[in-house]
PDB file of C-alpha atoms and ligand atoms in Angstrom:
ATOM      1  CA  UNK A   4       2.549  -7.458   9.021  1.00  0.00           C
ATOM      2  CA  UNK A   5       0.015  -5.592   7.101  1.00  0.00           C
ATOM      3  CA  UNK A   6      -0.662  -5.710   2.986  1.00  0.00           C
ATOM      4  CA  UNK A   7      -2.538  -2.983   1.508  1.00  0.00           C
ATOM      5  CA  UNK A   8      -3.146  -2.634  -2.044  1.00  0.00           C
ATOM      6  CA  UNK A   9      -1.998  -0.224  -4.627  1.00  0.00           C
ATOM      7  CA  UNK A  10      -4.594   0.360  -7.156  1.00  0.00           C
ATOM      8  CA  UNK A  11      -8.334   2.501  -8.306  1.00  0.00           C
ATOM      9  CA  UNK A  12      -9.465  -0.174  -9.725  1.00  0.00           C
ATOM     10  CA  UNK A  13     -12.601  -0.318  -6.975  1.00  0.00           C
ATOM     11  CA  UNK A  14     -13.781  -3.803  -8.671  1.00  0.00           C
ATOM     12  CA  UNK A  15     -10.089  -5.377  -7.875  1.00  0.00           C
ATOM     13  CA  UNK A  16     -10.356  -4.023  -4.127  1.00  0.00           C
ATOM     14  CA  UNK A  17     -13.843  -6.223  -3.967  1.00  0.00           C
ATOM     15  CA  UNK A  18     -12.391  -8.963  -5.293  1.00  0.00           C
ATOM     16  CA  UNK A  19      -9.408  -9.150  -3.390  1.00  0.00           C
ATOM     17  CA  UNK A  20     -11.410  -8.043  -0.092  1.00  0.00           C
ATOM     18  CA  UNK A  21     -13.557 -11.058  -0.479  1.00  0.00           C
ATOM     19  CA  UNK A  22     -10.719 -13.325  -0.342  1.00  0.00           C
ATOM     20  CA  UNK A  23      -8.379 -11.908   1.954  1.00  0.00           C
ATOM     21  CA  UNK A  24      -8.482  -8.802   4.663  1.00  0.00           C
ATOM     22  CA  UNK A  25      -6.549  -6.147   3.236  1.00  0.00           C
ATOM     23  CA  UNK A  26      -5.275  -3.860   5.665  1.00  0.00           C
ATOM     24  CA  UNK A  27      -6.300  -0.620   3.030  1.00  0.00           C
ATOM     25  CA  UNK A  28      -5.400   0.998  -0.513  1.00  0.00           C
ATOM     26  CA  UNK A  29      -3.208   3.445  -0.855  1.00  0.00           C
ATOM     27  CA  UNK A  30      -3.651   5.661  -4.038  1.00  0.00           C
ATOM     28  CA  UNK A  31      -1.246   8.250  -5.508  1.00  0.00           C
ATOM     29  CA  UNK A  32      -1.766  10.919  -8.782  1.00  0.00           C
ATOM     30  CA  UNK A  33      -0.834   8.596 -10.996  1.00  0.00           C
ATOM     31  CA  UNK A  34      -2.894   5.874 -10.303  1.00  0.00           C
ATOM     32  CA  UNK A  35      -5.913   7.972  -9.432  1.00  0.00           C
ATOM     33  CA  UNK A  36      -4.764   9.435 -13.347  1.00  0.00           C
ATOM     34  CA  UNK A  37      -5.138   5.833 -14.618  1.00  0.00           C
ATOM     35  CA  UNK A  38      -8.702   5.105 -13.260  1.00  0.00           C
ATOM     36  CA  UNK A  39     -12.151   6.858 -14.761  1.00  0.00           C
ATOM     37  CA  UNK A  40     -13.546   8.261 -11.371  1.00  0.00           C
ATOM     38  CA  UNK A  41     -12.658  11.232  -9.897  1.00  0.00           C
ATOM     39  CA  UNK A  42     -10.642  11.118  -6.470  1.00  0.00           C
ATOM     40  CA  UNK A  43     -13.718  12.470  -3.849  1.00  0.00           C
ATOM     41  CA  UNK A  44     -16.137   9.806  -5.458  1.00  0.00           C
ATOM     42  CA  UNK A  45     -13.024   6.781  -5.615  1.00  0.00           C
ATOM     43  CA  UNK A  46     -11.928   6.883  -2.263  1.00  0.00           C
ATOM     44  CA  UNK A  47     -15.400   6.143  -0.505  1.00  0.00           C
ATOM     45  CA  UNK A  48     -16.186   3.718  -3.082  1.00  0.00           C
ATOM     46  CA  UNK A  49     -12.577   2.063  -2.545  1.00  0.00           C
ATOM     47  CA  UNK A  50     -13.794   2.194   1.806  1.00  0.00           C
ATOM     48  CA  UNK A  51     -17.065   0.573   0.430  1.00  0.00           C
ATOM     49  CA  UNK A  52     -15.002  -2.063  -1.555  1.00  0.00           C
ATOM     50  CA  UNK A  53     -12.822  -3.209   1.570  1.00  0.00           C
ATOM     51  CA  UNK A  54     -16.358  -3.152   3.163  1.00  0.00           C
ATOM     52  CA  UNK A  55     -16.434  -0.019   4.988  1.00  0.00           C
ATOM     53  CA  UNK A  56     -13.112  -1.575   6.866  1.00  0.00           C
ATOM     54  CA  UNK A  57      -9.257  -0.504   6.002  1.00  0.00           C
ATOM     55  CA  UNK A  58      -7.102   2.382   5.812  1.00  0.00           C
ATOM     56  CA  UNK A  59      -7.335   4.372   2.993  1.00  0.00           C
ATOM     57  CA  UNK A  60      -4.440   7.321   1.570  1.00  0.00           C
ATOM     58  CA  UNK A  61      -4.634   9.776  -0.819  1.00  0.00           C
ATOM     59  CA  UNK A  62      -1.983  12.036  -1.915  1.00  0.00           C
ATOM     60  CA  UNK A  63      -1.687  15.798  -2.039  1.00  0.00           C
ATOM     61  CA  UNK A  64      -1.162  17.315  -5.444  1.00  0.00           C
ATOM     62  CA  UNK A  65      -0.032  21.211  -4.229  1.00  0.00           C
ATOM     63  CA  UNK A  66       3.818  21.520  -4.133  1.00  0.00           C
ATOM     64  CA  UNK A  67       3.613  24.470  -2.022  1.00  0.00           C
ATOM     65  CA  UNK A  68       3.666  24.353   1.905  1.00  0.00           C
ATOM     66  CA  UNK A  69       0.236  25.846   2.568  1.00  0.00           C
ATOM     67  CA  UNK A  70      -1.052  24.006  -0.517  1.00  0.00           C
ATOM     68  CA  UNK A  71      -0.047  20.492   0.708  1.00  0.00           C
ATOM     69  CA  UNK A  72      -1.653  21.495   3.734  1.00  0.00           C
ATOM     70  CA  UNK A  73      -4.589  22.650   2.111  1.00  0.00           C
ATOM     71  CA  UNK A  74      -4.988  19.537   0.317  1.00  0.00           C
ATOM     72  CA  UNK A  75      -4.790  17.465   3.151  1.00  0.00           C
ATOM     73  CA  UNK A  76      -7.460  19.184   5.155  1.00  0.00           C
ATOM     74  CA  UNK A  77      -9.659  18.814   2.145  1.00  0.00           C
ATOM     75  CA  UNK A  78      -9.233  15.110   1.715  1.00  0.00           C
ATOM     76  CA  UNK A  79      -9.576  14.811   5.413  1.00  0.00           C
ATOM     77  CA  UNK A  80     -12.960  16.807   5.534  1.00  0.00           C
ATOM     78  CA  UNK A  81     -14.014  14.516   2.465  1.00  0.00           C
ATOM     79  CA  UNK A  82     -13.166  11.581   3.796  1.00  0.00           C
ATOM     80  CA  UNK A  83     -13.027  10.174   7.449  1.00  0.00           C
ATOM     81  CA  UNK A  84      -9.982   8.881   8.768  1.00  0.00           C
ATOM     82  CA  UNK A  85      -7.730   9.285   5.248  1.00  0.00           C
ATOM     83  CA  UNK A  86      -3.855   9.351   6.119  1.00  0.00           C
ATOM     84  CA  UNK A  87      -2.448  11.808   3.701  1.00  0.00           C
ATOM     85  CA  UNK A  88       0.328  10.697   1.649  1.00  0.00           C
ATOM     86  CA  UNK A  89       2.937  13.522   1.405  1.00  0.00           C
ATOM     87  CA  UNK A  90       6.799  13.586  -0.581  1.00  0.00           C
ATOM     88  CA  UNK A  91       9.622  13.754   1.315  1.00  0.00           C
ATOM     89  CA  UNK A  92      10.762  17.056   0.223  1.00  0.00           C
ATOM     90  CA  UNK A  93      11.984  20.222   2.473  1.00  0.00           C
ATOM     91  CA  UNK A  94       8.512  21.276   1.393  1.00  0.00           C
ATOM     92  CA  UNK A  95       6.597  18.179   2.060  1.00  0.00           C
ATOM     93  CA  UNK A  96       8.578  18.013   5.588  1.00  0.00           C
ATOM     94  CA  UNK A  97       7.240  21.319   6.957  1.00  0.00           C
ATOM     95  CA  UNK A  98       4.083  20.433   5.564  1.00  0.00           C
ATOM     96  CA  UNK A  99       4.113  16.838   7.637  1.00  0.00           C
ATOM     97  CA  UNK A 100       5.656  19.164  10.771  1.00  0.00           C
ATOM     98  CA  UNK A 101       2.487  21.215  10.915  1.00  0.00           C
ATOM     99  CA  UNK A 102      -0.050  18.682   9.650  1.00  0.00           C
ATOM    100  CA  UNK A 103       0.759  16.313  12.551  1.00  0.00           C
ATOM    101  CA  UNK A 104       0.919  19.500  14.791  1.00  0.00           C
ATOM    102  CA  UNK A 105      -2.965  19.930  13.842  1.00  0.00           C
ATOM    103  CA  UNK A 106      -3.400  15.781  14.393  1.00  0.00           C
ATOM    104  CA  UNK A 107      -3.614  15.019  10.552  1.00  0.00           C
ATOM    105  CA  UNK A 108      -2.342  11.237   9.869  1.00  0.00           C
ATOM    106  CA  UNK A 109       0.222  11.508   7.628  1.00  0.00           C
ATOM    107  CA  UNK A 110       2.366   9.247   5.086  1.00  0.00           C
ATOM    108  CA  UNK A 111       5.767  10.172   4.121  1.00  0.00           C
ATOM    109  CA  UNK A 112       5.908   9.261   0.302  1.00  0.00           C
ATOM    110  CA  UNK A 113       8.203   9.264  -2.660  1.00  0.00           C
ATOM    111  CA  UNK A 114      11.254   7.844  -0.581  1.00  0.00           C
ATOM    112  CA  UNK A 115      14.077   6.762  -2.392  1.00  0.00           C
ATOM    113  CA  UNK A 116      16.752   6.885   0.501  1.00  0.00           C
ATOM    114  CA  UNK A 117      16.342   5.179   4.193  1.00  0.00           C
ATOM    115  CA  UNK A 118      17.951   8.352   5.884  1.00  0.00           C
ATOM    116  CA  UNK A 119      15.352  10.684   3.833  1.00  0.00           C
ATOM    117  CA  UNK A 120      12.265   8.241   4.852  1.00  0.00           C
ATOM    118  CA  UNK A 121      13.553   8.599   8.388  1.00  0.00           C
ATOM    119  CA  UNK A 122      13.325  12.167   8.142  1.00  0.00           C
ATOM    120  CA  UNK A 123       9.886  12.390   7.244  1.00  0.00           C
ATOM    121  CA  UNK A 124       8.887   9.641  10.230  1.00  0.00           C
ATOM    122  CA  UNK A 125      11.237  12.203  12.484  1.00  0.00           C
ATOM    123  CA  UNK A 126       8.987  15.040  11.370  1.00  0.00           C
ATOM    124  CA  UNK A 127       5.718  13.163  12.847  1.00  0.00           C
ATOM    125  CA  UNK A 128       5.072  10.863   9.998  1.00  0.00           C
ATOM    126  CA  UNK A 129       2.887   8.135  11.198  1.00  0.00           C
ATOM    127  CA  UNK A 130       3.565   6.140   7.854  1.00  0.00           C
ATOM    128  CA  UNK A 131       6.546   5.799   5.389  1.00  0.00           C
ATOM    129  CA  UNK A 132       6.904   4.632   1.681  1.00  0.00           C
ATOM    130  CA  UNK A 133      10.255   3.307  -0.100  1.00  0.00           C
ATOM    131  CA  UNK A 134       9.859   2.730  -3.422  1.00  0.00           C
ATOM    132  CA  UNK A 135      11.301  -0.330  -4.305  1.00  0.00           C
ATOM    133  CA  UNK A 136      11.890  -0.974  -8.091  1.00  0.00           C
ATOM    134  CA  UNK A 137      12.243   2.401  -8.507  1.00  0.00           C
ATOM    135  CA  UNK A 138      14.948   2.815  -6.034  1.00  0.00           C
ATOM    136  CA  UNK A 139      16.468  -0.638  -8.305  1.00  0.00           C
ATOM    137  CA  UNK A 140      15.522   1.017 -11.819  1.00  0.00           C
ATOM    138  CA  UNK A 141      18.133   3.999 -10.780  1.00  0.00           C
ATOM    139  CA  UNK A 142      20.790   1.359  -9.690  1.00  0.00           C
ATOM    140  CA  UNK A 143      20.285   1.336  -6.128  1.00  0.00           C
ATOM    141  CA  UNK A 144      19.027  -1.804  -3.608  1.00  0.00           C
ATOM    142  CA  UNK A 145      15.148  -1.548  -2.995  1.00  0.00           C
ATOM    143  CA  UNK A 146      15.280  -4.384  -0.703  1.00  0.00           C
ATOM    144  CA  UNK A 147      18.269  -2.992   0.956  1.00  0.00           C
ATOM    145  CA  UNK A 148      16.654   0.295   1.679  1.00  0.00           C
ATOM    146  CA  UNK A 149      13.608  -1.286   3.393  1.00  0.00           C
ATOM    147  CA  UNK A 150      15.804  -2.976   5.743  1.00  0.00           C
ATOM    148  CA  UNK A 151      17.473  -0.156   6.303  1.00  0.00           C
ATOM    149  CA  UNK A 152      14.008   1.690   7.050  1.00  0.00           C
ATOM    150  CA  UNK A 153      12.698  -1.171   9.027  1.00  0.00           C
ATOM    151  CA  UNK A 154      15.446  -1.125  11.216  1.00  0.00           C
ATOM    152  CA  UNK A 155      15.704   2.810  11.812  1.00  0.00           C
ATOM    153  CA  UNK A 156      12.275   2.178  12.790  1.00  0.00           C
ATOM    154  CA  UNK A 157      12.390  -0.312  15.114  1.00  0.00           C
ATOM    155  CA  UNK A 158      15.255   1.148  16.683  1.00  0.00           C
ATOM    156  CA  UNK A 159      13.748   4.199  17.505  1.00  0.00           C
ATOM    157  CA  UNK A 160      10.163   5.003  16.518  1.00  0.00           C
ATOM    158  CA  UNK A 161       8.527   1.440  17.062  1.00  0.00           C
ATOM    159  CA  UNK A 162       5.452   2.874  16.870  1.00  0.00           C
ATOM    160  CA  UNK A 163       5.799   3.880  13.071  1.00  0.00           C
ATOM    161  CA  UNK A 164       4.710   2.429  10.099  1.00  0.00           C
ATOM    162  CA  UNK A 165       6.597   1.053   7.249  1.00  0.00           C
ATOM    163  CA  UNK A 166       4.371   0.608   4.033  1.00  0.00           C
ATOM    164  CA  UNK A 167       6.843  -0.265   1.321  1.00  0.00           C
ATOM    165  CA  UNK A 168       5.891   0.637  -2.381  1.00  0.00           C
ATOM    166  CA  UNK A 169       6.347   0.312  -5.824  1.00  0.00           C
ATOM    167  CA  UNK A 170       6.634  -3.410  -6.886  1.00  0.00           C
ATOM    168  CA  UNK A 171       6.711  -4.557 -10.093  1.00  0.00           C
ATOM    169  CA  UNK A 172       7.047  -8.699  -9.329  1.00  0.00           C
ATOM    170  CA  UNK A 173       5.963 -10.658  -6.627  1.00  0.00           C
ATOM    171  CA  UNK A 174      10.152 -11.547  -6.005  1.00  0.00           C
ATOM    172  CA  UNK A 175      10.242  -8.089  -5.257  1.00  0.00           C
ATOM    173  CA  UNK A 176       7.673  -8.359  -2.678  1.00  0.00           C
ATOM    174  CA  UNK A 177       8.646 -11.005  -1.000  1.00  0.00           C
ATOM    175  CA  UNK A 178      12.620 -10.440  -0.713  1.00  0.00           C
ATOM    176  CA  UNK A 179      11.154  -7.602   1.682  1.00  0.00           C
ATOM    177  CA  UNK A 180       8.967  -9.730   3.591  1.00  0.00           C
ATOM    178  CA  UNK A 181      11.865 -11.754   4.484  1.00  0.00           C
ATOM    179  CA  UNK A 182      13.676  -8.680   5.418  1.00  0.00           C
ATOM    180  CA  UNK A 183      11.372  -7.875   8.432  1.00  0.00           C
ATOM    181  CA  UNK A 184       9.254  -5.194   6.017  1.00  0.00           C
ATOM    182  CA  UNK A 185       6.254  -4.650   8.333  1.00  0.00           C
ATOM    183  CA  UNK A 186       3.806  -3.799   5.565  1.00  0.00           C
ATOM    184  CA  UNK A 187       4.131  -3.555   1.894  1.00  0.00           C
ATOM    185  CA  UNK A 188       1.257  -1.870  -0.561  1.00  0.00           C
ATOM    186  CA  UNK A 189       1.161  -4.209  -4.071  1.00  0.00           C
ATOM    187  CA  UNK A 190      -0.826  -3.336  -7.430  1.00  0.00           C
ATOM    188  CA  UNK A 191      -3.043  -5.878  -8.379  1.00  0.00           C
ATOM    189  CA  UNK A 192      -1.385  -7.688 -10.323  1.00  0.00           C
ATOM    190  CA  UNK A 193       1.296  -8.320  -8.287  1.00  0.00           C
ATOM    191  CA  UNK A 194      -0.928  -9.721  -5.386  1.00  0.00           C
ATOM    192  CA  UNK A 195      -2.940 -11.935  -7.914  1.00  0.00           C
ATOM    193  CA  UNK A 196       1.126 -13.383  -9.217  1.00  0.00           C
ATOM    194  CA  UNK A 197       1.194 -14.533  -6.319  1.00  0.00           C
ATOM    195  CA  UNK A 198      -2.080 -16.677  -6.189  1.00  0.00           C
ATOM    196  CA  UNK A 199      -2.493 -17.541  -9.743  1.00  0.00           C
ATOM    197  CA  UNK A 200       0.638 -20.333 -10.661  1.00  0.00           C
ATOM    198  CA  UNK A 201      -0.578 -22.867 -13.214  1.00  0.00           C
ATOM    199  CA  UNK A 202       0.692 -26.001 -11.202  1.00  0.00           C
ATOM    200  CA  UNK A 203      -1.695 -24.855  -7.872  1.00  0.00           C
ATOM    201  CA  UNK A 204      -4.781 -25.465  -9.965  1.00  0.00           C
ATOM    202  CA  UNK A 205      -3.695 -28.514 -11.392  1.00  0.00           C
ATOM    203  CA  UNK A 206      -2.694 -29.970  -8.225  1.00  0.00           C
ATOM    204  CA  UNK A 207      -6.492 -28.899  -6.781  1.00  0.00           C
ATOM    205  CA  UNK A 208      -7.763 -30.749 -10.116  1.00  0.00           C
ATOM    206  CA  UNK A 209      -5.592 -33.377  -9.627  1.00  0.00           C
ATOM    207  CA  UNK A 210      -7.288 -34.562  -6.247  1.00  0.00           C
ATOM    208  CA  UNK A 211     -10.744 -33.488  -7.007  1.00  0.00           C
ATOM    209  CA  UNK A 212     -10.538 -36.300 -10.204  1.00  0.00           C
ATOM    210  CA  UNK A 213      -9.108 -38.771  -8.461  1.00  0.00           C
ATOM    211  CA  UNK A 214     -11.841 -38.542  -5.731  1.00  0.00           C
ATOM    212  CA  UNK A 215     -14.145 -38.330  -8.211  1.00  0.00           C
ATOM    213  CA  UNK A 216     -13.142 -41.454  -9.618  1.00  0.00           C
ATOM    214  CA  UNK A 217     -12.885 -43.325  -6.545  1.00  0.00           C
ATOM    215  CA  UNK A 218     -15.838 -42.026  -4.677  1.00  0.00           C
ATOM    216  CA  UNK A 219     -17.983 -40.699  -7.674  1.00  0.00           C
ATOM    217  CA  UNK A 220     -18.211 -37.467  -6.180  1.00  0.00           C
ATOM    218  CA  UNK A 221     -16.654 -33.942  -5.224  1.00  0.00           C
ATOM    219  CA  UNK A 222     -17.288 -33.524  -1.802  1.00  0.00           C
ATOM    220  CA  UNK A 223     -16.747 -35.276   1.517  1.00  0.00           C
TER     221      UNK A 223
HETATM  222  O1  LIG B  16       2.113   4.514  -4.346  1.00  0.00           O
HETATM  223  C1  LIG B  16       3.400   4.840  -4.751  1.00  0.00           C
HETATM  224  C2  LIG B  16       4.182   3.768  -5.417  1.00  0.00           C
HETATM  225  O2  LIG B  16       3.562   2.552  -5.276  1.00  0.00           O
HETATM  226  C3  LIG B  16       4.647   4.070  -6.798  1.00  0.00           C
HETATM  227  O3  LIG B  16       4.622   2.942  -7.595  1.00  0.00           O
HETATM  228  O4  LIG B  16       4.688   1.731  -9.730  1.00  0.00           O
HETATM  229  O5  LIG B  16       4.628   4.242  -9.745  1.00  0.00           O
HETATM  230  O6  LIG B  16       6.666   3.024  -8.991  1.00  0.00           O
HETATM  231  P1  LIG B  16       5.187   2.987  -9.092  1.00  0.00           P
END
């Protein structure tokens, strides 16, 4: 499966990168909103964070037809190889329709329902984004809809993507990793929940003081 982060914060994409091989960032408005650098200068410093590997997506802002489509071409001219992130609307479906008619990469965002997902993977999506705890905040089953996804899609379009979004807790995360999600996009701070538990370090200081003890060193 493949974990992409969520984020523009470029300095947590070089962490991270350094520790483990992210599979890409996806961005959105609001968390391009939430950063200090504008989107055509973030995404190639987020490629030079993952070093120069990684998929990278970027969202289009218009919410007309030939504006979503204008977007995307620009993001595309700006930046090699970006997948375009674009809602699931009627709108946002003729807009994937024609964009994957031209050969542009697309997402299908802002999915709250497994039927409505499908629909935008049906119109050439490559991609596809549930949102999980915002499909739970609204009383519905974010875990439940990802399986639902995952298994329109590997029933009949194997060859799509599912990136699941919007996590709040690592739980969240992994409840759809046991579901068969085949990629999931966390913020930050939900990837570093799940490496940063008190009782890890102290069981890694735990056996580099006895060793020390014993041996009256830290190495081998
Ligand atoms: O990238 C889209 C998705 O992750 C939204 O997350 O936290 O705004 O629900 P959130």
């Amino acid at each position: 499966m493949k974990l992409y982060l969520d984020t523009s914060d470029i300095q947590a994409v070089k962490r991270i990168s350094a520790i483990f091989p992210v599979s890409g960032v996806t961005t959105n408005p609001l968390i391009v909103c939430a950063g200090e650098t504008s989107l055509f200068d973030l995404l190639p410093a987020l490629r030079d964070a993952m070093g120069g590997q990684g998929t990278l997506f970027a969202q289009v802002i218009s919410n007309t037809v030939e504006g979503m489509i204008e977007d995307a071409l620009k993001l595309r001219e700006r930046v090699e190889n970006l997948v375009v992130k674009v809602p699931v609307t009627p709108k946002g479906l003729q807009a994937i329709k024609e964009l994957t008619k031209q050969g542009v990469p697309t997402l299908a965002t802002a999915v709250y329902g497994a039927a409505q997902g499908f629909l935008g993977v049906l119109a050439g999506a490559q991609y596809v984004s549930p949102y999980v705890s915002r499909i739970d905040a609204q009383g519905g089953d974010g875990p439940a809809t990802v399986s639902e996804l995952q298994c329109l899609l590997s029933t009949h379009a194997p060859e799509k993507e599912l990136v699941a979004a919007s996590f709040k807790s690592p739980r969240q995360a992994l409840e759809c990793m046991l579901i068969g999600c085949k990629g999931i996009t966390l913020p930050v701070n939900v990837f570093d929940m799940f490496i940063s538990d008190p009782a890890v370090f102290a069981a890694v200081d735990q056996f580099e003081s006895a060793w020390q003890k014993k041996f009256n060193k830290t190495c081998l």
